[in-house]
Coordinates of C-alpha atoms and ligand atoms in Angstrom, one line a residue:
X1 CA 106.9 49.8 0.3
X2 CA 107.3 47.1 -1.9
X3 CA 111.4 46.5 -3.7
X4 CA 110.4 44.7 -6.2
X5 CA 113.3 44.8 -8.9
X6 CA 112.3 46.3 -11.9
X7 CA 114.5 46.9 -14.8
X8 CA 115.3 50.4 -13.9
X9 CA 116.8 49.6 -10.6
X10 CA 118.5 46.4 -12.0
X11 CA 120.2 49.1 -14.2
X12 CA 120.3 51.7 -11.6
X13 CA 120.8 50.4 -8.1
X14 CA 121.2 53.3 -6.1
X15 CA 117.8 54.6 -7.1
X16 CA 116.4 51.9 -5.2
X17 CA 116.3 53.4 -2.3
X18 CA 115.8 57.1 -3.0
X19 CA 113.2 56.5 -5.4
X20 CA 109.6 55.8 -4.4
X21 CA 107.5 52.9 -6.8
X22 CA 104.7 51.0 -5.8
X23 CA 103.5 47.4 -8.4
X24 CA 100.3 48.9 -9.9
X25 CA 101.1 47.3 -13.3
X26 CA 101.7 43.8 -15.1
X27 CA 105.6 44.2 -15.9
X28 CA 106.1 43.6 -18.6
X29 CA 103.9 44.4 -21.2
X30 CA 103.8 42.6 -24.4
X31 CA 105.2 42.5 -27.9
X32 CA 103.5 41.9 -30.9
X33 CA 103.6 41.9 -34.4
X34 CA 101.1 43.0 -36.5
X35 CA 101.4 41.3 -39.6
X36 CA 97.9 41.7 -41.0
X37 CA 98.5 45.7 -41.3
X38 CA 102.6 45.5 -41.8
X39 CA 101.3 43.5 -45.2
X40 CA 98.7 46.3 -45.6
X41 CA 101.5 49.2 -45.6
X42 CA 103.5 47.0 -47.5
X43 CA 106.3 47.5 -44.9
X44 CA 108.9 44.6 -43.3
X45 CA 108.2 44.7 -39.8
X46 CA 105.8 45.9 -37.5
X47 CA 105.2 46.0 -34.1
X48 CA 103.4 46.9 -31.0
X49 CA 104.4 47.4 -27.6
X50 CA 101.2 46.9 -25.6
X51 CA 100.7 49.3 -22.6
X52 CA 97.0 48.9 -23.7
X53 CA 97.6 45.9 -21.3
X54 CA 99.6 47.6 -18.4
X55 CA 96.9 46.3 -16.0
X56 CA 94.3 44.2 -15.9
X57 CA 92.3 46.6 -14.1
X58 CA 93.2 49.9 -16.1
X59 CA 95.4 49.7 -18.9
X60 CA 97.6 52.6 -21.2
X61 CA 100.6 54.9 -20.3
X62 CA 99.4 56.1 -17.4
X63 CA 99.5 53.8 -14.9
X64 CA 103.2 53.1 -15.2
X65 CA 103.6 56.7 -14.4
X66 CA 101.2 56.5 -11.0
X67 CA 103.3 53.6 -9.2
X68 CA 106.2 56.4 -9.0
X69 CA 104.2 59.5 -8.2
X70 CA 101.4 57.6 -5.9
X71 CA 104.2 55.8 -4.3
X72 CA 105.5 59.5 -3.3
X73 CA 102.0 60.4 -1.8
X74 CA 101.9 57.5 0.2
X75 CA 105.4 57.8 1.3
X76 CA 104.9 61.1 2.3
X77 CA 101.9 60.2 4.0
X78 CA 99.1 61.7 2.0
X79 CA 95.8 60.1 2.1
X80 CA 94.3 62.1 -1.3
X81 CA 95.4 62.3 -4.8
X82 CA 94.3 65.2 -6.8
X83 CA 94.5 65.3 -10.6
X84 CA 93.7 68.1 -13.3
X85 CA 92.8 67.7 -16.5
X86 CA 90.2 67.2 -19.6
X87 CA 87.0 66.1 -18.5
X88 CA 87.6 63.3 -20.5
X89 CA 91.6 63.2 -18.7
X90 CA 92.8 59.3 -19.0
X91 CA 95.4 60.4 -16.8
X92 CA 92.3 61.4 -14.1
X93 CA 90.9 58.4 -15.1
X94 CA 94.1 56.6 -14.2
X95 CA 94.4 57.9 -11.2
X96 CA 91.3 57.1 -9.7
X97 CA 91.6 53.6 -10.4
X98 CA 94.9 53.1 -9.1
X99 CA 94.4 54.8 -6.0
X100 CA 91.5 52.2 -4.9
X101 CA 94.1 49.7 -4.8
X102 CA 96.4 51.8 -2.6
X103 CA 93.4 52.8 -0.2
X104 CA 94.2 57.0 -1.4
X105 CA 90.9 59.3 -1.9
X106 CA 91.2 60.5 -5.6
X107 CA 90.3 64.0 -6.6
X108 CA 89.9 65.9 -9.7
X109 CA 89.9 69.0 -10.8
X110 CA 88.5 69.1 -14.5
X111 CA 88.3 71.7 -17.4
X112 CA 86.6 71.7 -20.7
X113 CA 88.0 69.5 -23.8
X114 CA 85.8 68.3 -27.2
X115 CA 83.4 65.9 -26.2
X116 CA 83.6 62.4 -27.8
X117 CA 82.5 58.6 -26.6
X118 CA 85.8 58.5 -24.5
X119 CA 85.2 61.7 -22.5
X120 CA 81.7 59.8 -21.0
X121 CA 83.1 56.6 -21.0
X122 CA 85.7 58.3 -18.8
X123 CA 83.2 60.3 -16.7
X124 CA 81.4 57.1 -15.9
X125 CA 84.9 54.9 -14.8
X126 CA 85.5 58.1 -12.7
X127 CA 81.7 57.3 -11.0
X128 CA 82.8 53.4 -10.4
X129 CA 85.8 54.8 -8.7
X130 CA 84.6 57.3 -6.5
X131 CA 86.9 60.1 -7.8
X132 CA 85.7 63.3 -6.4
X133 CA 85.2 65.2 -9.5
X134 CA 85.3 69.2 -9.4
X135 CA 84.4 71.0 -12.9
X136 CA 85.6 74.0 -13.8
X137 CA 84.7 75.7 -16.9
X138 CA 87.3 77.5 -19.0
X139 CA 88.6 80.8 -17.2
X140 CA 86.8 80.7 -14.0
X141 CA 88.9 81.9 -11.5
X142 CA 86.7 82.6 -8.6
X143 CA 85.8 78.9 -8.9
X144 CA 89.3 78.1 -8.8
X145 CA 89.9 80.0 -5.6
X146 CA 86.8 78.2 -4.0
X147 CA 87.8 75.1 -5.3
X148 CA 91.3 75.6 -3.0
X149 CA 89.7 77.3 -0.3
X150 CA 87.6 74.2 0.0
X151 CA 90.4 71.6 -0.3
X152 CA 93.0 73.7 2.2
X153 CA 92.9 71.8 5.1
X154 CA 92.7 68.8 3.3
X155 CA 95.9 66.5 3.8
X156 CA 96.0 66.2 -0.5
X157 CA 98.9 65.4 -2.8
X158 CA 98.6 67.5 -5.7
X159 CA 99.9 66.4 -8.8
X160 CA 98.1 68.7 -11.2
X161 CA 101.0 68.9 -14.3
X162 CA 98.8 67.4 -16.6
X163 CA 99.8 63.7 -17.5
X164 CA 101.8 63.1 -14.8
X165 CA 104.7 64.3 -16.6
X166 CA 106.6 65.8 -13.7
X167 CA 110.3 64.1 -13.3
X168 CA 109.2 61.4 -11.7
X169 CA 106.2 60.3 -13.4
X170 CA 108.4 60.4 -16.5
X171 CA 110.8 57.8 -15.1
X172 CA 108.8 55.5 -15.5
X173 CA 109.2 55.4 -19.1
X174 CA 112.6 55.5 -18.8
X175 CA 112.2 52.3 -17.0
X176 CA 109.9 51.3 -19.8
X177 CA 112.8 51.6 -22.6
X178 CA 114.9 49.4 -20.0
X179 CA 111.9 46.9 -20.5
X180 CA 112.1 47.2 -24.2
X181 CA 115.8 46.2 -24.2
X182 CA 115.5 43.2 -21.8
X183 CA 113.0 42.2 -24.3
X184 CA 115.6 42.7 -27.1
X185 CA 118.0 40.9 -25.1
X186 CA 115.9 38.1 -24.6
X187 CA 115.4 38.0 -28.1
X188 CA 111.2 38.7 -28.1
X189 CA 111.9 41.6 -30.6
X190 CA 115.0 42.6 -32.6
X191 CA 115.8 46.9 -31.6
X192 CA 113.8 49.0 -33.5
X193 CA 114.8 51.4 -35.9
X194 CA 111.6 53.9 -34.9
X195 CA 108.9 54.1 -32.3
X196 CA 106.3 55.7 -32.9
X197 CA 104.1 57.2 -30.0
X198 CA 101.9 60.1 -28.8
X199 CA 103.1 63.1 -27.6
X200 CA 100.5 64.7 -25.3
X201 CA 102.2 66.2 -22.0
X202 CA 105.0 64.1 -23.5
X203 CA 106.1 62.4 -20.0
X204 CA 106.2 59.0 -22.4
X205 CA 108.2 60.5 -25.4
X206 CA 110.9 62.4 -22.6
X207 CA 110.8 59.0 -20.6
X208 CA 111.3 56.3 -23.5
X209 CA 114.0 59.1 -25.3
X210 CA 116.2 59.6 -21.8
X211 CA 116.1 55.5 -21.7
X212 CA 116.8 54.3 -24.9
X213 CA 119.8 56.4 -24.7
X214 CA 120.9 55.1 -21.3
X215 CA 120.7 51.7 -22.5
X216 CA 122.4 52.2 -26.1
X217 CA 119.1 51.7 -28.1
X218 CA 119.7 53.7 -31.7
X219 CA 116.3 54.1 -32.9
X220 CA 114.5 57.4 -33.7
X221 CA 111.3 58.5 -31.5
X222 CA 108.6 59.9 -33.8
X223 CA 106.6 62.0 -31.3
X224 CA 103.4 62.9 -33.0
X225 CA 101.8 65.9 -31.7
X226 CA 98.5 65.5 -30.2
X227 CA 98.2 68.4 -28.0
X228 CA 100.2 71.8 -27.8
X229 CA 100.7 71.6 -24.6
X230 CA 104.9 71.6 -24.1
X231 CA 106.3 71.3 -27.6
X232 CA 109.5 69.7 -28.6
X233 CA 111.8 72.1 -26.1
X234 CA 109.8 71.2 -23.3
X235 CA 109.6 67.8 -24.1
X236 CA 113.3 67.6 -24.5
X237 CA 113.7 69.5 -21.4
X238 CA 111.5 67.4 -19.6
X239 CA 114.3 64.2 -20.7
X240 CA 117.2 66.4 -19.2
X241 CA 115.3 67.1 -16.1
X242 CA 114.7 63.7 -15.5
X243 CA 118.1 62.6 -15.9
X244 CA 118.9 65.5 -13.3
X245 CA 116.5 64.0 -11.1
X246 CA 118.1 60.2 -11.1
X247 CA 121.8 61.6 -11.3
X248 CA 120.8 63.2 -8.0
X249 CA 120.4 59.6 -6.1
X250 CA 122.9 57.9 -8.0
X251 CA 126.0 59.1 -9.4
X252 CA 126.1 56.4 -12.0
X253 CA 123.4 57.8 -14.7
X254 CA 126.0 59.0 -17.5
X255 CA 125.0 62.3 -19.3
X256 CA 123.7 61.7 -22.7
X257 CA 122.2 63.8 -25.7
X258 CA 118.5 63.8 -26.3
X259 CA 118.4 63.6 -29.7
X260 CA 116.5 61.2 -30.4
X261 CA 113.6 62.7 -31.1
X262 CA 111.6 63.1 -34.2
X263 CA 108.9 65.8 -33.3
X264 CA 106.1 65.1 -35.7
X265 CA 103.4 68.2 -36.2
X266 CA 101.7 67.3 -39.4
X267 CA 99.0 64.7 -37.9
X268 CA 97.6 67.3 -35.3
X269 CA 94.9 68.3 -36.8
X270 CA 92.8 71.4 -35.3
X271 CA 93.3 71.0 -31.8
X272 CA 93.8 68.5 -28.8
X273 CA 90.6 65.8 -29.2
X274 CA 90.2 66.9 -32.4
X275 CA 89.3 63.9 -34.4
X276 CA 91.4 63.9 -37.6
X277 CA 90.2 62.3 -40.6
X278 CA 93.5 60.2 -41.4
X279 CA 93.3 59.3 -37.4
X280 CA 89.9 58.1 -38.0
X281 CA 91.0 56.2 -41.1
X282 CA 94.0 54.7 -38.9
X283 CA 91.6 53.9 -36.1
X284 CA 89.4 51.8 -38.9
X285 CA 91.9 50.3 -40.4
X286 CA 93.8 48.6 -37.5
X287 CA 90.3 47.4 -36.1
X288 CA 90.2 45.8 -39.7
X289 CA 93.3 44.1 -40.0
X290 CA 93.9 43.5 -36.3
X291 CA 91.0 44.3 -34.2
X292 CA 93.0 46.4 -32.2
X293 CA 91.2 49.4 -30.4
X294 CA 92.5 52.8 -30.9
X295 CA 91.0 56.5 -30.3
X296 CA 91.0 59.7 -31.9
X297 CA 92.6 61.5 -29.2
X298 CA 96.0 59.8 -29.3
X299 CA 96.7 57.1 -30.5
X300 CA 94.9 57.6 -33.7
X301 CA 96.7 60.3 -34.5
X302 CA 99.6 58.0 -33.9
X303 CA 98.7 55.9 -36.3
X304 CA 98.0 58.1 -38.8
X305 CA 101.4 59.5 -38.5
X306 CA 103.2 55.7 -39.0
X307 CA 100.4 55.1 -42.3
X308 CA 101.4 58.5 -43.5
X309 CA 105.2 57.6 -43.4
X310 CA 104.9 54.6 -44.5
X311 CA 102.8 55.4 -47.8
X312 CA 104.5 58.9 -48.8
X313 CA 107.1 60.6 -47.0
X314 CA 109.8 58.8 -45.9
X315 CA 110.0 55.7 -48.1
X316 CA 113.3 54.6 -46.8
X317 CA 111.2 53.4 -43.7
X318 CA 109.2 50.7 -45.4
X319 CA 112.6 48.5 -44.6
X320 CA 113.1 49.3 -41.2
X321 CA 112.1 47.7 -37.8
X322 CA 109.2 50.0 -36.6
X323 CA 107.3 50.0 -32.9
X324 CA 104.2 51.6 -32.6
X325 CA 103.4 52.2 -28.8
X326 CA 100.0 51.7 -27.4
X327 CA 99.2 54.1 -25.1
X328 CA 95.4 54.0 -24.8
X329 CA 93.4 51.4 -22.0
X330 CA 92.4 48.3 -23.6
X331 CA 90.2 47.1 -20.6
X332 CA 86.8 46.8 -21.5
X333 CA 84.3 48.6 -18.8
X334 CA 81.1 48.5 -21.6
X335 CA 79.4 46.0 -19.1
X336 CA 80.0 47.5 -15.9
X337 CA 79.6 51.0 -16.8
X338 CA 76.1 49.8 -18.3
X339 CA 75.2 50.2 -14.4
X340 CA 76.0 53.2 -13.7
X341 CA 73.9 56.5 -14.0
X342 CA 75.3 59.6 -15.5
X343 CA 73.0 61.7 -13.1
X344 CA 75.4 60.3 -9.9
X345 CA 77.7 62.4 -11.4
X346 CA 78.3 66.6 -10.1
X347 CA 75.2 68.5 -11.7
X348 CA 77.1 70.4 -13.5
X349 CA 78.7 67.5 -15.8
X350 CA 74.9 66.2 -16.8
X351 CA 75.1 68.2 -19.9
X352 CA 78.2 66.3 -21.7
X353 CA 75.4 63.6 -21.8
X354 CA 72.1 65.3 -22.2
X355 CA 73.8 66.9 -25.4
Ligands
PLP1 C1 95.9 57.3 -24.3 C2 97.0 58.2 -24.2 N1 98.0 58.1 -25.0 C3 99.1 59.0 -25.0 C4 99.1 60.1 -24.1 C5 100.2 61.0 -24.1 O1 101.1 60.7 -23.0 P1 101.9 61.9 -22.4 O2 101.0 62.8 -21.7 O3 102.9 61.2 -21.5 O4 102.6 62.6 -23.6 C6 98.0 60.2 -23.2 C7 98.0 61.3 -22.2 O5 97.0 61.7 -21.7 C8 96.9 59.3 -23.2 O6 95.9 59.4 -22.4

């Protein structure tokens, strides 16, 4: 397995050994600034972090998160991956990509969600990558039990905490904030006062909160809710755990406070995929000024929550260093997706596009 030194185990040494990590990813990932829409705020300084770009081939949060937990399955000799989530899952999506580069079978288990452009751009990737792609309506039990029966003898790594956000997926963002503050050091970005980034199964908020800490970074996480899956006690949990996890293989990681985070509620909405109409006016307005990409899923949401403290509630941010994190894929499939046919899909799925 590959020891390529990234900047967690420069920091950390004696997780080298005990930790599993595979390169999947373009470390690191830029950082910008995004001058057209800091002028548009009227704020001082704005930035992204772009994990759109993690990889050429698949971009977002998630495949920083895979080169930990599909190193694991390969190291413990596993030759499937199974994933769960929305039919529309980025995470699923994720992991079928990056599991054709490490020669593992993905596998999918997926559940209903709000349907929107994403969910069958994301049905389609999952065609071009072979993901073997089990639906399971809302409730269904039985079909739950088949589904296992079926898969039992299989030799299958299950990693079906939505997100990824187990311990170890979530170290990857704590090797992330290490990234952030080589960057600092190398003077690409002065430290931020607040990063703002989606909180979904929050393996990205606990990751980036645990590592800015470790590495003596000050500013403020604004999680913004975009699902209600785990909360703010989980999420802070999740950080703990994770420092558990690494003070188990080295005896260096100090103990620190999570508290860090800001956990932002107000940008919501109705319910996880539930476009918002500030997240939709955040999505347009970014394209506008900086023909950046966003979604209405995540990272509009996001958004909306950095426009919405910039313009009313917390004024004394319009000074400060801010950091909005780009979590969502940036690679662009339009062309080779235009070849692929819906109806290669499970039966059962037909109807997200017949709709
Ligand atoms: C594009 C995008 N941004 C953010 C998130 C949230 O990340 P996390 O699940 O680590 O909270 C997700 C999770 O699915 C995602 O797909």
């Amino acid at each position: 397995m590959s020891k390529t030194i990234i900047p967690l185990f420069k920091q950390f040494e004696n997780l080298i050994d005990n930790v599993p990590w595979v390169e999947l990813i373009d470390h690191d990932t830029p950082i910008e600034r995004l001058s057209n829409l800091e002028r548009e705020l009227g704020l001082d300084s704005l930035w992204v972090k772009r994990d759109d770009k993690t990889s050429q081939v698949y971009g977002g949060n998630k495949p920083r998160k895979l080169e930990f937990i599909l190193a694991d399955a390969k190291r413990k000799g596993y030759d499937s991956v199974m994933t769960r989530g929305g039919v529309g899952s980025n995470f699923c999506v994720a992991n079928a990509v990056m599991c054709s580069k490490l020669g593992l079978q993905p596998v999918a288990a997926l559940v209903d969600q709000p349907i929107n452009p994403v969910v069958k751009k994301n049905l389609l990737i999952n065609l071009l990558y072979k993901n073997e792609l089990y639906y399971i309506r809302k409730g269904n039990r039985v079909k739950w039990l088949k589904l296992w029966m079926k898969l039992k003898r299989r030799n299958i790594y299950y990693m079906l905490t939505p997100g990824g956000s187990v311990p170890l997926g979530t170290l990857a963002f704590v090797n992330a904030a290490v990234e952030l503050k080589e960057q600092i050091d190398k003077n690409e970005f002065t430290e931020p006062d607040y990063i703002f980034v989606a909180c979904g199964s929050a393996g990205t908020v606990a990751g980036l909160a645990l590592g800015l800490k470790l590495v003596g970074i000050k500013a403020k996480i604004v999680a913004v809710q975009v699902s209600s899956f785990i909360g703010y006690e989980g999420t802070v949990k999740l950080a703990y755990d994770t420092r558990n996890m690494m003070f188990e293989y080295d005896k260096s990681v100090p103990e620190v406070k999570i508290d860090n985070i800001i956990y932002e509620t107000d940008y919501f909405g109705e319910g996880y995929a539930k476009p918002t109409k500030e997240g939709l006016e955040a999505i347009e307005l970014i394209k506008k000024t900086q023909n950046m990409e966003l979604e209405s899923t995540y990272t509009g949401k996001t958004l909306a929550a950095l426009i919405g403290f910039a313009n009313k509630k917390h004024n004394s941010i319009t000074e400060k260093t801010i950091l909005f994190w780009n979590t969502f894929n940036s690679r662009d499939f339009s062309e080779v997706l235009k070849k692929m046919n819906y109806k290669d899909l499970p039966k059962n799925l037909h109807w997200i596009f017949e709709k």
